Amino acid sequence: MNFSTGTISKLLSSKKIVFFTGAGISAESGIPVFRGKEGIWNKLKPEELANFDAFLRNPAMVWEWYEHRKKIIHESEPNPAHLAIAEMEKLFYEVTVVTQNIDNLHRRAGSKTIYELHGNIERNYCIKCRTFYNEELEFSCGVPKCKCGGLIRPDIVWFGEYLPEDQFNNSDEAAKECDVFIVVGTSAVVYPAASLIYSAKENGAYIIEINLEPTEISSFADESIMGKAGEILPGLVKEIENKLS
Ligand code: APR
């Protein structure tokens, strides 16, 4: 059993659960994480690939990178961690997913209430007229263009950009109202996303962390479980189902 009896009884007496997820929850689907030993940012520079100025300087290179990530994502499937979170919707009054991920795997796993803080790789928009393009894009010399002539970009929040206001506000409200806030597979170092953990705690939520290794919030969490999300979360579903049966 991974979870303490205190955590299990807290969960059993809870109505509203928020899962706050990062790249680590998709690692077992074969999608690389950003930090740590295997992190993308060890090999590539975010200032060259994940910010607006880099995009204007070299849109073809940025698009090449996102098309590469999209290929990996399209070849991946939701893993048992995503599926376990979707399953939890049958066990609790209200389950909300707040994700930093852009890979659409929570939706493909069947979760219903999902707030995407950093956008979604399936969506794109024109930087000039903000027309959205969510179907396959036409690339001419490496860069898709809008009918108005503007450059089309991925609908992904880059470093230095604001998060989508509605997504963040809904996430903050869910964090402040929930009974348990479960942080899964994130280094919790990117803001304002990580501030939601503190919002939840300040408003009385019980904080559970699931990660392969300690993070900035491990000492702050009410329970920090080290291990793979794809193993721990299905185990949690089983434990709750047993207690409820
Ligand atoms: N199970 C649980 N945790 C895991 C697993 C796993 N199988 N594999 C990796 N992890 C953990 C790592 O230990 C690490 O703490 O997932 C975390 C991934 O951290 P990051 O790579 O920093 O990803 P994330 O926290 O989502 O990054 C936040 O940074 O680059 C930006 O916009 C990008 O949304 C991203 C944001």
Short mmCIF file of C-alpha atoms and ligand atoms in Angstrom, two decimals:
data_model
loop_
_atom_site.label_atom_id
_atom_site.label_comp_id
_atom_site.label_asym_id
_atom_site.label_seq_id
_atom_site.Cartn_x
_atom_site.Cartn_y
_atom_site.Cartn_z
CA MET A 1 0.00 0.00 0.00
CA ASN A 2 1.53 3.33 -1.02
CA PHE A 3 -0.80 5.68 0.81
CA SER A 4 -1.00 6.16 4.58
CA THR A 5 -4.27 5.29 6.29
CA GLY A 6 -4.61 9.01 7.05
CA THR A 7 -4.53 9.83 3.35
CA ILE A 8 -6.98 7.08 2.45
CA SER A 9 -9.46 8.21 5.11
CA LYS A 10 -9.02 11.83 3.99
CA LEU A 11 -9.83 10.78 0.41
CA LEU A 12 -12.83 8.69 1.50
CA SER A 13 -14.30 11.70 3.32
CA SER A 14 -13.63 14.06 0.36
CA LYS A 15 -16.01 15.32 -2.27
CA LYS A 16 -13.81 17.51 -4.52
CA ILE A 17 -10.47 16.26 -5.85
CA VAL A 18 -8.09 18.19 -8.10
CA PHE A 19 -5.30 16.43 -10.01
CA PHE A 20 -2.54 18.88 -10.94
CA THR A 21 -0.37 17.17 -13.56
CA GLY A 22 2.92 17.78 -15.34
CA ALA A 23 5.06 16.09 -17.96
CA GLY A 24 5.87 13.18 -15.62
CA ILE A 25 2.36 11.75 -15.93
CA SER A 26 2.92 11.33 -19.68
CA ALA A 27 6.46 9.94 -19.35
CA GLU A 28 5.15 6.35 -19.27
CA SER A 29 3.34 7.10 -22.54
CA GLY A 30 6.76 7.71 -24.09
CA ILE A 31 6.58 11.52 -24.07
CA PRO A 32 9.85 13.11 -22.84
CA VAL A 33 9.88 15.32 -19.74
CA PHE A 34 11.54 18.75 -19.65
CA ARG A 35 13.84 18.60 -16.60
CA GLY A 36 15.95 16.06 -14.75
CA LYS A 37 18.41 13.53 -16.24
CA GLU A 38 16.41 12.82 -19.43
CA GLY A 39 14.91 16.32 -19.69
CA ILE A 40 14.39 18.01 -23.07
CA TRP A 41 15.90 21.23 -21.71
CA ASN A 42 19.22 19.42 -21.12
CA LYS A 43 19.68 19.12 -24.88
CA LEU A 44 17.59 21.97 -26.33
CA LYS A 45 17.28 25.60 -25.27
CA PRO A 46 13.79 26.83 -24.33
CA GLU A 47 14.84 30.36 -25.37
CA GLU A 48 15.33 29.01 -28.91
CA LEU A 49 12.18 26.93 -29.12
CA ALA A 50 9.59 27.96 -26.59
CA ASN A 51 9.23 31.72 -26.77
CA PHE A 52 7.62 34.18 -29.15
CA ASP A 53 10.83 36.00 -30.17
CA ALA A 54 12.43 32.66 -31.09
CA PHE A 55 9.37 31.93 -33.21
CA LEU A 56 9.63 35.26 -35.06
CA ARG A 57 13.39 34.77 -35.55
CA ASN A 58 13.07 31.25 -36.92
CA PRO A 59 9.47 30.03 -37.35
CA ALA A 60 10.52 27.07 -39.50
CA MET A 61 12.81 25.70 -36.76
CA VAL A 62 10.14 26.13 -34.08
CA TRP A 63 7.57 24.46 -36.31
CA GLU A 64 9.96 21.58 -37.03
CA TRP A 65 10.27 21.01 -33.28
CA TYR A 66 6.53 21.10 -32.63
CA GLU A 67 5.81 18.80 -35.57
CA HIS A 68 8.38 16.40 -34.09
CA ARG A 69 6.67 16.58 -30.66
CA LYS A 70 3.25 16.17 -32.31
CA LYS A 71 4.47 12.99 -34.05
CA ILE A 72 5.63 11.52 -30.71
CA ILE A 73 2.30 12.48 -29.09
CA HIS A 74 0.20 11.04 -31.93
CA GLU A 75 2.12 7.76 -31.58
CA SER A 76 1.46 7.67 -27.82
CA GLU A 77 -1.50 6.43 -25.81
CA PRO A 78 -2.89 7.47 -22.43
CA ASN A 79 -1.10 5.34 -19.81
CA PRO A 80 -2.57 3.72 -16.65
CA ALA A 81 -2.04 6.99 -14.73
CA HIS A 82 -4.27 9.00 -17.10
CA LEU A 83 -6.82 6.17 -17.13
CA ALA A 84 -6.83 5.94 -13.32
CA ILE A 85 -7.61 9.67 -13.04
CA ALA A 86 -10.49 9.28 -15.50
CA GLU A 87 -11.70 6.29 -13.45
CA MET A 88 -11.70 8.41 -10.25
CA GLU A 89 -14.61 10.41 -11.67
CA LYS A 90 -16.81 7.42 -10.77
CA LEU A 91 -15.54 7.38 -7.18
CA PHE A 92 -15.76 11.04 -6.16
CA TYR A 93 -18.42 13.74 -6.31
CA GLU A 94 -16.17 16.06 -8.37
CA VAL A 95 -12.81 15.40 -10.06
CA THR A 96 -11.00 18.23 -11.86
CA VAL A 97 -7.83 17.87 -13.93
CA VAL A 98 -5.55 20.89 -14.09
CA THR A 99 -2.70 20.07 -16.47
CA GLN A 100 0.46 21.81 -17.62
CA ASN A 101 0.66 19.27 -20.44
CA ILE A 102 -0.27 20.04 -24.05
CA ASP A 103 -0.56 16.40 -25.16
CA ASN A 104 -4.35 15.92 -24.91
CA LEU A 105 -3.83 12.55 -23.13
CA HIS A 106 -6.18 13.31 -20.22
CA ARG A 107 -8.99 13.98 -22.70
CA ARG A 108 -8.14 10.82 -24.67
CA ALA A 109 -8.19 8.88 -21.38
CA GLY A 110 -11.76 10.02 -20.76
CA SER A 111 -11.40 12.77 -18.14
CA LYS A 112 -14.23 15.26 -18.48
CA THR A 113 -13.27 18.44 -16.55
CA ILE A 114 -9.85 19.47 -17.78
CA TYR A 115 -8.17 22.87 -17.59
CA GLU A 116 -5.13 23.24 -19.86
CA LEU A 117 -2.81 25.88 -18.41
CA HIS A 118 -0.22 25.75 -21.19
CA GLY A 119 -2.42 25.16 -24.25
CA ASN A 120 -2.85 22.17 -26.51
CA ILE A 121 -0.62 20.96 -29.35
CA GLU A 122 -3.69 20.11 -31.47
CA ARG A 123 -4.67 23.79 -31.70
CA ASN A 124 -3.00 26.58 -33.74
CA TYR A 125 -3.81 30.23 -34.46
CA CYS A 126 -2.78 33.12 -36.69
CA ILE A 127 -0.61 35.68 -34.87
CA LYS A 128 -2.16 38.49 -36.96
CA CYS A 129 -5.93 37.84 -37.01
CA ARG A 130 -6.12 35.08 -34.35
CA THR A 131 -8.07 32.75 -36.61
CA PHE A 132 -7.79 29.22 -35.18
CA TYR A 133 -6.62 26.30 -37.33
CA ASN A 134 -7.19 22.94 -35.66
CA GLU A 135 -7.16 20.73 -38.72
CA GLU A 136 -4.04 19.60 -40.58
CA LEU A 137 -1.93 22.60 -41.57
CA GLU A 138 -0.49 23.37 -45.03
CA PHE A 139 3.24 23.94 -44.72
CA SER A 140 4.95 25.96 -47.43
CA CYS A 141 8.72 26.32 -46.91
CA GLY A 142 8.39 25.03 -43.38
CA VAL A 143 5.85 27.51 -42.07
CA PRO A 144 2.01 27.47 -42.25
CA LYS A 145 0.39 30.78 -43.16
CA CYS A 146 -3.11 32.14 -42.55
CA LYS A 147 -5.43 33.27 -45.35
CA CYS A 148 -4.71 36.82 -44.14
CA GLY A 149 -1.00 36.22 -44.72
CA GLY A 150 -0.11 36.07 -41.02
CA LEU A 151 2.09 33.32 -39.51
CA ILE A 152 0.24 30.49 -37.80
CA ARG A 153 1.65 29.37 -34.41
CA PRO A 154 0.89 26.49 -32.04
CA ASP A 155 -1.67 27.32 -29.33
CA ILE A 156 0.90 26.66 -26.65
CA VAL A 157 1.90 29.07 -23.86
CA TRP A 158 5.57 29.94 -24.31
CA PHE A 159 7.91 31.27 -21.64
CA GLY A 160 7.08 34.88 -20.80
CA GLU A 161 3.50 34.60 -22.09
CA TYR A 162 0.28 34.84 -20.12
CA LEU A 163 -1.70 31.71 -19.37
CA PRO A 164 -5.23 31.55 -20.82
CA GLU A 165 -7.18 33.61 -18.27
CA ASP A 166 -10.27 31.39 -18.16
CA GLN A 167 -8.20 28.23 -17.73
CA PHE A 168 -6.12 29.71 -14.91
CA ASN A 169 -9.08 31.31 -13.12
CA ASN A 170 -11.11 28.09 -13.27
CA SER A 171 -8.06 26.15 -12.03
CA ASP A 172 -7.50 28.59 -9.17
CA GLU A 173 -11.15 28.33 -8.14
CA ALA A 174 -10.99 24.52 -8.22
CA ALA A 175 -7.75 24.58 -6.18
CA LYS A 176 -9.28 26.84 -3.54
CA GLU A 177 -12.46 24.77 -3.25
CA CYS A 178 -11.08 21.24 -3.29
CA ASP A 179 -10.63 18.87 -0.35
CA VAL A 180 -7.61 17.05 -1.82
CA PHE A 181 -5.09 18.40 -4.35
CA ILE A 182 -2.99 15.63 -5.94
CA VAL A 183 0.22 16.83 -7.63
CA VAL A 184 1.39 14.26 -10.20
CA GLY A 185 4.61 14.28 -12.23
CA THR A 186 5.67 17.89 -12.03
CA SER A 187 8.88 19.54 -10.84
CA ALA A 188 6.62 22.37 -9.58
CA VAL A 189 9.11 25.05 -10.63
CA VAL A 190 7.14 26.84 -13.37
CA TYR A 191 4.87 29.74 -12.37
CA PRO A 192 2.12 30.80 -12.25
CA ALA A 193 1.02 27.16 -12.68
CA ALA A 194 2.85 25.98 -9.53
CA SER A 195 1.19 28.75 -7.46
CA LEU A 196 -2.02 26.68 -7.58
CA ILE A 197 -0.44 24.20 -5.14
CA TYR A 198 -0.05 26.99 -2.58
CA SER A 199 -3.56 28.31 -3.28
CA ALA A 200 -4.96 24.86 -2.54
CA LYS A 201 -2.92 24.49 0.67
CA GLU A 202 -3.81 27.98 1.95
CA ASN A 203 -7.48 27.12 1.47
CA GLY A 204 -7.29 23.96 3.52
CA ALA A 205 -6.71 21.29 0.87
CA TYR A 206 -4.80 18.12 1.74
CA ILE A 207 -1.79 18.01 -0.60
CA ILE A 208 -0.59 14.68 -2.01
CA GLU A 209 2.46 14.48 -4.27
CA ILE A 210 3.31 11.60 -6.64
CA ASN A 211 6.76 11.81 -8.22
CA LEU A 212 9.84 9.71 -8.96
CA GLU A 213 11.94 11.99 -6.78
CA PRO A 214 11.57 14.77 -4.20
CA THR A 215 10.65 18.23 -5.55
CA GLU A 216 10.30 21.80 -4.27
CA ILE A 217 6.96 20.92 -2.70
CA SER A 218 7.76 17.52 -1.14
CA SER A 219 8.34 18.96 2.34
CA PHE A 220 5.17 21.03 1.98
CA ALA A 221 2.89 18.17 0.90
CA ASP A 222 0.81 16.29 3.48
CA GLU A 223 1.97 13.09 1.81
CA SER A 224 4.67 12.65 -0.82
CA ILE A 225 4.77 9.26 -2.58
CA MET A 226 7.86 8.37 -4.59
CA GLY A 227 7.23 6.09 -7.55
CA LYS A 228 5.76 5.86 -11.02
CA ALA A 229 2.39 7.54 -11.50
CA GLY A 230 1.37 4.69 -13.85
CA GLU A 231 1.72 2.27 -10.93
CA ILE A 232 0.68 4.40 -7.94
CA LEU A 233 -2.55 5.88 -9.31
CA PRO A 234 -4.11 2.56 -10.45
CA GLY A 235 -3.23 1.22 -6.97
CA LEU A 236 -5.06 4.17 -5.42
CA VAL A 237 -8.18 3.46 -7.51
CA LYS A 238 -8.13 -0.17 -6.32
CA GLU A 239 -7.76 0.86 -2.66
CA ILE A 240 -10.62 3.34 -2.84
CA GLU A 241 -12.85 0.87 -4.71
CA ASN A 242 -12.14 -1.80 -2.07
CA LYS A 243 -13.00 0.59 0.77
CA LEU A 244 -16.19 1.72 -0.98
CA SER A 245 -17.37 -1.83 -1.79
N1 APR B 1 5.80 9.20 -12.53
C1 APR B 1 5.78 10.29 -11.72
N2 APR B 1 6.59 11.36 -11.88
C2 APR B 1 7.45 11.32 -12.92
C3 APR B 1 7.53 10.22 -13.82
C4 APR B 1 6.65 9.13 -13.58
N3 APR B 1 6.65 8.03 -14.37
N4 APR B 1 8.51 10.49 -14.74
C5 APR B 1 9.00 11.71 -14.43
N5 APR B 1 8.39 12.20 -13.34
C6 APR B 1 8.58 13.51 -12.70
C7 APR B 1 10.01 14.01 -12.66
O1 APR B 1 10.68 13.54 -11.50
C8 APR B 1 9.81 15.53 -12.60
O2 APR B 1 9.70 15.99 -11.27
O3 APR B 1 7.88 14.46 -13.47
C9 APR B 1 8.46 15.74 -13.31
C10 APR B 1 8.59 16.39 -14.66
O4 APR B 1 9.06 17.71 -14.45
P1 APR B 1 9.31 18.65 -15.71
O5 APR B 1 10.04 17.91 -16.76
O6 APR B 1 9.89 19.94 -15.16
O7 APR B 1 7.86 18.92 -16.29
P2 APR B 1 6.77 19.93 -15.75
O8 APR B 1 6.85 20.08 -14.28
O9 APR B 1 5.47 19.52 -16.33
O10 APR B 1 7.21 21.32 -16.46
C11 APR B 1 6.35 22.41 -16.30
O11 APR B 1 7.73 23.62 -17.89
O12 APR B 1 8.92 23.57 -19.88
C12 APR B 1 7.73 24.01 -19.27
O13 APR B 1 5.66 24.38 -20.31
C13 APR B 1 6.53 23.35 -19.92
O14 APR B 1 4.49 22.55 -18.92
C14 APR B 1 5.91 22.52 -18.81
C15 APR B 1 6.39 23.24 -17.57
#
